[in-house]
mmCIF file of C-alpha atoms and ligand atoms in Angstrom:
data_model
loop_
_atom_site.group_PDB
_atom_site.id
_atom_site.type_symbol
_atom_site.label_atom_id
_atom_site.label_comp_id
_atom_site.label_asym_id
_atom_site.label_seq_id
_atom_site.Cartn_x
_atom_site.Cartn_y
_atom_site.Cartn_z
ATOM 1 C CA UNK U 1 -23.172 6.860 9.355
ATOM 2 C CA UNK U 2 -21.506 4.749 6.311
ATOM 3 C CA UNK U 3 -18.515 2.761 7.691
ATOM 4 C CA UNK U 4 -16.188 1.823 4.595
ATOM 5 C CA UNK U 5 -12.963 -0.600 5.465
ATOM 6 C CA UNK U 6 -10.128 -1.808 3.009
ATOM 7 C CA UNK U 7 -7.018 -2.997 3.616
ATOM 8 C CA UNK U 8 -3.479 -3.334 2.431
ATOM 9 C CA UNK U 9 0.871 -2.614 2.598
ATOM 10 C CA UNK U 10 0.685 1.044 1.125
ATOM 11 C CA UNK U 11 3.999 1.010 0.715
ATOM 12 C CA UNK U 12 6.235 3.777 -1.263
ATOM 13 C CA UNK U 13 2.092 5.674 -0.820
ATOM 14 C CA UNK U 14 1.647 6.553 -4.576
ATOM 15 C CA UNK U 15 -1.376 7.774 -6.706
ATOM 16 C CA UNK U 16 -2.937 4.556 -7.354
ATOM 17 C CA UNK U 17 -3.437 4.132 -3.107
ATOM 18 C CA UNK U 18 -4.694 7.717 -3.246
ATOM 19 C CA UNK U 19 -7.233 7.134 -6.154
ATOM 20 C CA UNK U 20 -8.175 3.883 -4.056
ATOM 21 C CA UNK U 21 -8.653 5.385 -0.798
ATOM 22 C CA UNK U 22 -10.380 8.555 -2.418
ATOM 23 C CA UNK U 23 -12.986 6.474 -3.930
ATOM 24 C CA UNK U 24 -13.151 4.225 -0.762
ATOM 25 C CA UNK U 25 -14.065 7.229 1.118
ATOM 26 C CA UNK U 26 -16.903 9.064 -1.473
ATOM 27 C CA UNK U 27 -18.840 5.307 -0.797
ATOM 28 C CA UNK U 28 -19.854 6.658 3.022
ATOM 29 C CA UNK U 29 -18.997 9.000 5.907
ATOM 30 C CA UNK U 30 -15.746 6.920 7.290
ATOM 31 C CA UNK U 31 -12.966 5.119 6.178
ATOM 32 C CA UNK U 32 -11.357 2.646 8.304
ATOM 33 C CA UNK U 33 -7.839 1.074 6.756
ATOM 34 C CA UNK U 34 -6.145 -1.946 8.233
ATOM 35 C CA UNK U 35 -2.630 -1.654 7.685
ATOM 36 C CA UNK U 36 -0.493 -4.616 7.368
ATOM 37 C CA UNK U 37 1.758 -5.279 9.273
ATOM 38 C CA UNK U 38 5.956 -5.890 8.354
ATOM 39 C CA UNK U 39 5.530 -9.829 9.609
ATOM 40 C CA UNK U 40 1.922 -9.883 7.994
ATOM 41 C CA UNK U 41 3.483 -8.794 4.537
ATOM 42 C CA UNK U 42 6.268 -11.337 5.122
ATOM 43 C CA UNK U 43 3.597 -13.818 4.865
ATOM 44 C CA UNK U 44 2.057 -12.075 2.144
ATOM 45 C CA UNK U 45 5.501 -12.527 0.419
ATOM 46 C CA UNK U 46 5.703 -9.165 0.344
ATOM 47 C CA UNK U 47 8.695 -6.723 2.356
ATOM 48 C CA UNK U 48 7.878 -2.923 2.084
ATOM 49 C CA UNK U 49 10.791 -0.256 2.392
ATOM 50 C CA UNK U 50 8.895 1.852 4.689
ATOM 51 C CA UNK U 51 8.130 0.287 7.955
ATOM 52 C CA UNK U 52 4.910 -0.290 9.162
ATOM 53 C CA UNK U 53 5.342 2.759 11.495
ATOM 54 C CA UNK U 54 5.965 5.200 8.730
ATOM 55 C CA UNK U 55 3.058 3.396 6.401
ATOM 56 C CA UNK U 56 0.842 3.709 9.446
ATOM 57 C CA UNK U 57 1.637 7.779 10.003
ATOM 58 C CA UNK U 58 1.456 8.076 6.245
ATOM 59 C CA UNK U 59 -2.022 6.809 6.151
ATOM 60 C CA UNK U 60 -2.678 8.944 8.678
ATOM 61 C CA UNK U 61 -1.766 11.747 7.223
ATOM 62 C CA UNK U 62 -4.052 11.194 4.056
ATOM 63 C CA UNK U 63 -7.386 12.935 4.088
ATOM 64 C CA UNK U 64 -9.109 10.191 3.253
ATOM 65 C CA UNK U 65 -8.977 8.158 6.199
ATOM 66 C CA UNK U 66 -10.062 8.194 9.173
ATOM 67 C CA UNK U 67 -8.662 5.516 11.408
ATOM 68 C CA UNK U 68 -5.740 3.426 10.777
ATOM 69 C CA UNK U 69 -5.639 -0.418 12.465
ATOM 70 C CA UNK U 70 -2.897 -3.000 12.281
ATOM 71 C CA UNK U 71 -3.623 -5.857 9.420
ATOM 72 C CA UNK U 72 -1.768 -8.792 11.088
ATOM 73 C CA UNK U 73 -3.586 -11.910 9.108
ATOM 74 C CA UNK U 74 -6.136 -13.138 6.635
ATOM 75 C CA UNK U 75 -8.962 -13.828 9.371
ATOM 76 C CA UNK U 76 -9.344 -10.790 10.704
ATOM 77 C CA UNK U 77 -11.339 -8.690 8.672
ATOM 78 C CA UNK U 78 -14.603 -10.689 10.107
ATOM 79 C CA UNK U 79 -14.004 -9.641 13.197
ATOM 80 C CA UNK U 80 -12.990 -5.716 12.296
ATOM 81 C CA UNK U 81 -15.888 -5.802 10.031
ATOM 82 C CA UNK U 82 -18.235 -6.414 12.807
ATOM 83 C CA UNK U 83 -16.300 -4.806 15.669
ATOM 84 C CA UNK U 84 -16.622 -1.048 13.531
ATOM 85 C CA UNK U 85 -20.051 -1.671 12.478
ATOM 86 C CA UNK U 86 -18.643 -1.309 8.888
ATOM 87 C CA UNK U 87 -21.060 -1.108 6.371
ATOM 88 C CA UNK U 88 -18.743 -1.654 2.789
ATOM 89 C CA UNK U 89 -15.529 -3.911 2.253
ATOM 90 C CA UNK U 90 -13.617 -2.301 -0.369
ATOM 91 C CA UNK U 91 -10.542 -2.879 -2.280
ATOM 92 C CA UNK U 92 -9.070 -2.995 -5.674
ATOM 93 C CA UNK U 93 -10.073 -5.518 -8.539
ATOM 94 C CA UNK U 94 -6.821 -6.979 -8.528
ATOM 95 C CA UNK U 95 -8.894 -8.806 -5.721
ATOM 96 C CA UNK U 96 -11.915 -9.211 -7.429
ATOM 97 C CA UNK U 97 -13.747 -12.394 -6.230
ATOM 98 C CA UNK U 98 -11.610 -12.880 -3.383
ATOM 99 C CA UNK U 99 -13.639 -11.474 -0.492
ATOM 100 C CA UNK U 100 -17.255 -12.114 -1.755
ATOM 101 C CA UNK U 101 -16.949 -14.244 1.124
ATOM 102 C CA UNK U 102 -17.530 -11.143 3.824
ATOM 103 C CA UNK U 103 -20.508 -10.836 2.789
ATOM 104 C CA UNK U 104 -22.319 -14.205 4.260
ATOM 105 C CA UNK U 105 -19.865 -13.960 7.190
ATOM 106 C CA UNK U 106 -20.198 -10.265 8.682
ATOM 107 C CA UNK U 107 -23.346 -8.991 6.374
ATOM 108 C CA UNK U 108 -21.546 -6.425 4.640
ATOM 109 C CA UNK U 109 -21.430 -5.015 1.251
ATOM 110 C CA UNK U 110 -18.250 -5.648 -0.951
ATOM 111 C CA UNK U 111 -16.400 -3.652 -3.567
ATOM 112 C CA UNK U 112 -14.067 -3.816 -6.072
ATOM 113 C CA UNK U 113 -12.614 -0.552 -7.648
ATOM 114 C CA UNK U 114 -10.730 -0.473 -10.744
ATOM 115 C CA UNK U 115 -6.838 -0.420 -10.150
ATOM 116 C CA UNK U 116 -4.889 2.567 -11.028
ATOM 117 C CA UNK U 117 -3.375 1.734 -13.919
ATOM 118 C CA UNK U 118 0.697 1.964 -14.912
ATOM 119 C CA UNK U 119 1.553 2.459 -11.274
ATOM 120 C CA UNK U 120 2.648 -0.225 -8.483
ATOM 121 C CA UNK U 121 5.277 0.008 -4.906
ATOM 122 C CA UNK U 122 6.752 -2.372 -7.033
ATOM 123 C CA UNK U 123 7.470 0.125 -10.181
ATOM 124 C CA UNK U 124 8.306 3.044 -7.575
ATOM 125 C CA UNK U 125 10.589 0.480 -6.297
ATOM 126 C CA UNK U 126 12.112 -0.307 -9.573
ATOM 127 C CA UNK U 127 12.455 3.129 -11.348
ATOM 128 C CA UNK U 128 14.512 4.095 -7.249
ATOM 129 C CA UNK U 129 16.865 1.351 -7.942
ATOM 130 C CA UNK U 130 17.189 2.347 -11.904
ATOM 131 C CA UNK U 131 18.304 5.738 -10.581
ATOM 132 C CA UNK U 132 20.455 4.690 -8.221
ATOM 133 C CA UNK U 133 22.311 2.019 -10.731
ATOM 134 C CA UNK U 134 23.033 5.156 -13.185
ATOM 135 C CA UNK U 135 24.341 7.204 -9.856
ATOM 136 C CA UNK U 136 26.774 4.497 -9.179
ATOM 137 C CA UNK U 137 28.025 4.098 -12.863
ATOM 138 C CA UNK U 138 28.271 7.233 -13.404
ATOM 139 C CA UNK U 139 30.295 7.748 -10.125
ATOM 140 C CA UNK U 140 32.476 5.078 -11.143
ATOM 141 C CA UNK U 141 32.780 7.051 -14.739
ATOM 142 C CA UNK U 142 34.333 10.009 -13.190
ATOM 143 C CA UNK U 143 36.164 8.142 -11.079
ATOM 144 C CA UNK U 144 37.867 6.109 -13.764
ATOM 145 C CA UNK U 145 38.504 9.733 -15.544
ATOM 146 C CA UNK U 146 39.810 10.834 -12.789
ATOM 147 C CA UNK U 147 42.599 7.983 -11.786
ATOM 148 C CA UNK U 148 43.170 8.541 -15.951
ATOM 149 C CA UNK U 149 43.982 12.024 -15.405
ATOM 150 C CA UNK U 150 45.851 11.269 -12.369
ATOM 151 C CA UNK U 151 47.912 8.453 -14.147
ATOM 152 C CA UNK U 152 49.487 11.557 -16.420
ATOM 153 C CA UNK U 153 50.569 13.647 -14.520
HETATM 154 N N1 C2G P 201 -4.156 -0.241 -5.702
HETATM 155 C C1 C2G P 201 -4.799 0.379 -6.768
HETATM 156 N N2 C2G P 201 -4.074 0.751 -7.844
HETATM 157 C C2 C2G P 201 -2.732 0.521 -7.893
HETATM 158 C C3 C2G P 201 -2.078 -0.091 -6.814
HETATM 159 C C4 C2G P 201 -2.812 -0.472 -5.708
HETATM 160 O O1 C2G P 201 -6.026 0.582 -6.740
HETATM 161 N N3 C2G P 201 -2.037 0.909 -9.019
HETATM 162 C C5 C2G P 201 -4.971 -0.646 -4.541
HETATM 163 C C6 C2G P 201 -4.964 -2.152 -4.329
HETATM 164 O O2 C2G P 201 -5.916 -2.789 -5.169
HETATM 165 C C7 C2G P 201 -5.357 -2.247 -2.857
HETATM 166 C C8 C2G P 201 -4.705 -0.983 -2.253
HETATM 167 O O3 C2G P 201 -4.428 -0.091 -3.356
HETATM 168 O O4 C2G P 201 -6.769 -2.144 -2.725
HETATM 169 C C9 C2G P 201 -3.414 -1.297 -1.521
HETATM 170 O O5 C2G P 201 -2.572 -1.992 -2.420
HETATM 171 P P1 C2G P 201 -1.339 -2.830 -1.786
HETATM 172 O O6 C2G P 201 -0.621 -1.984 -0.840
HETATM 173 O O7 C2G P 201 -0.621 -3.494 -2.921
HETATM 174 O O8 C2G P 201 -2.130 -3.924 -0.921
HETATM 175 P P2 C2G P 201 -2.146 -5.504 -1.161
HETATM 176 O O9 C2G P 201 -0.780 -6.036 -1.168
HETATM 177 O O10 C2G P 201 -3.029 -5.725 -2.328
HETATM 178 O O11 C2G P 201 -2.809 -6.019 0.210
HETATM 179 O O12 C2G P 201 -5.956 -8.156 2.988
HETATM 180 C C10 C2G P 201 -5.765 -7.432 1.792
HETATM 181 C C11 C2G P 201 -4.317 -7.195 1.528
HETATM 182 O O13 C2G P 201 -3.666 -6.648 2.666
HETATM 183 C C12 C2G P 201 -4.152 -6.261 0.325
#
């Protein structure tokens, strides 16, 4: 049995988490994901618009994985590492380098996968609050029309 962890926010859950997770799983028989937490991401500078509840069940949800745990700081992936028996580290090259550490300190395999590319919570984020900008204005539009039409009568 092939234990494969990786961790992150998975917030707005988009392709490039799917294409990560997918390839996470194909490495062995079971994927564990730690999911961070809302006060973890704080300190990761980072405040999702799902709540960890919702990115938990989401997770969940995705074929891919097979048990969902609670990332609440940097130092614990030692510990999960050795706690599941987990056999690979995984997570994308936007990390590359970063947890070569894991290695040394729990004996297990790391791996970086190539990030989806053109996709991020942060553009899902954007292109939601794009939308809702041209909502507003063109609310506003009609409304202006409207008093217009109003005013001649
Ligand atoms: N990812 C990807 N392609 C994208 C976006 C994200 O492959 N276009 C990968 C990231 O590399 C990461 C995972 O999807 O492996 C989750 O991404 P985030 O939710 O942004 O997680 P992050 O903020 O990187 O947190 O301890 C590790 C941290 O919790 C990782």
């Amino acid at each position: 049995m092939t234990t494969i962890i990786t961790y992150g926010t998975f917030d707005l859950f988009h392709i490039g988490h799917v294409q990560l997770l997918r390839r996470a799983r194909a490495l062995g028989d079971r994927l564990i994901v730690g999911c961070s937490t809302d006060e973890f991401n704080a300190s990761k500078g980072k405040n999702s618009i799902f709540t960890f509840e919702d990115r938990v069940e989401i997770l969940k949800a995705c074929r891919f994985v097979d048990h969902v745990l609670p990332e609440r700081n940097w130092e614990q992936k030692v510990v999960d590492i050795k706690e599941h028996d987990v056999d690979i580290f995984v997570i994308g090259d936007d990390w590359a380098g970063k947890f070569d550490f894991l290695t040394d300190a729990s004996g297990c395999a790391v791996a970086y996968l190539p990030r989806t590319q053109d996709i991020s919570s942060t553009d899902v984020r954007d292109v939601i609050k794009a939308l809702d900008n041209e909502k507003k204005s063109s609310a506003i539009q009609s409304a202006e029309h409207l008093l217009e039409l109003i005013k001649d009568i």
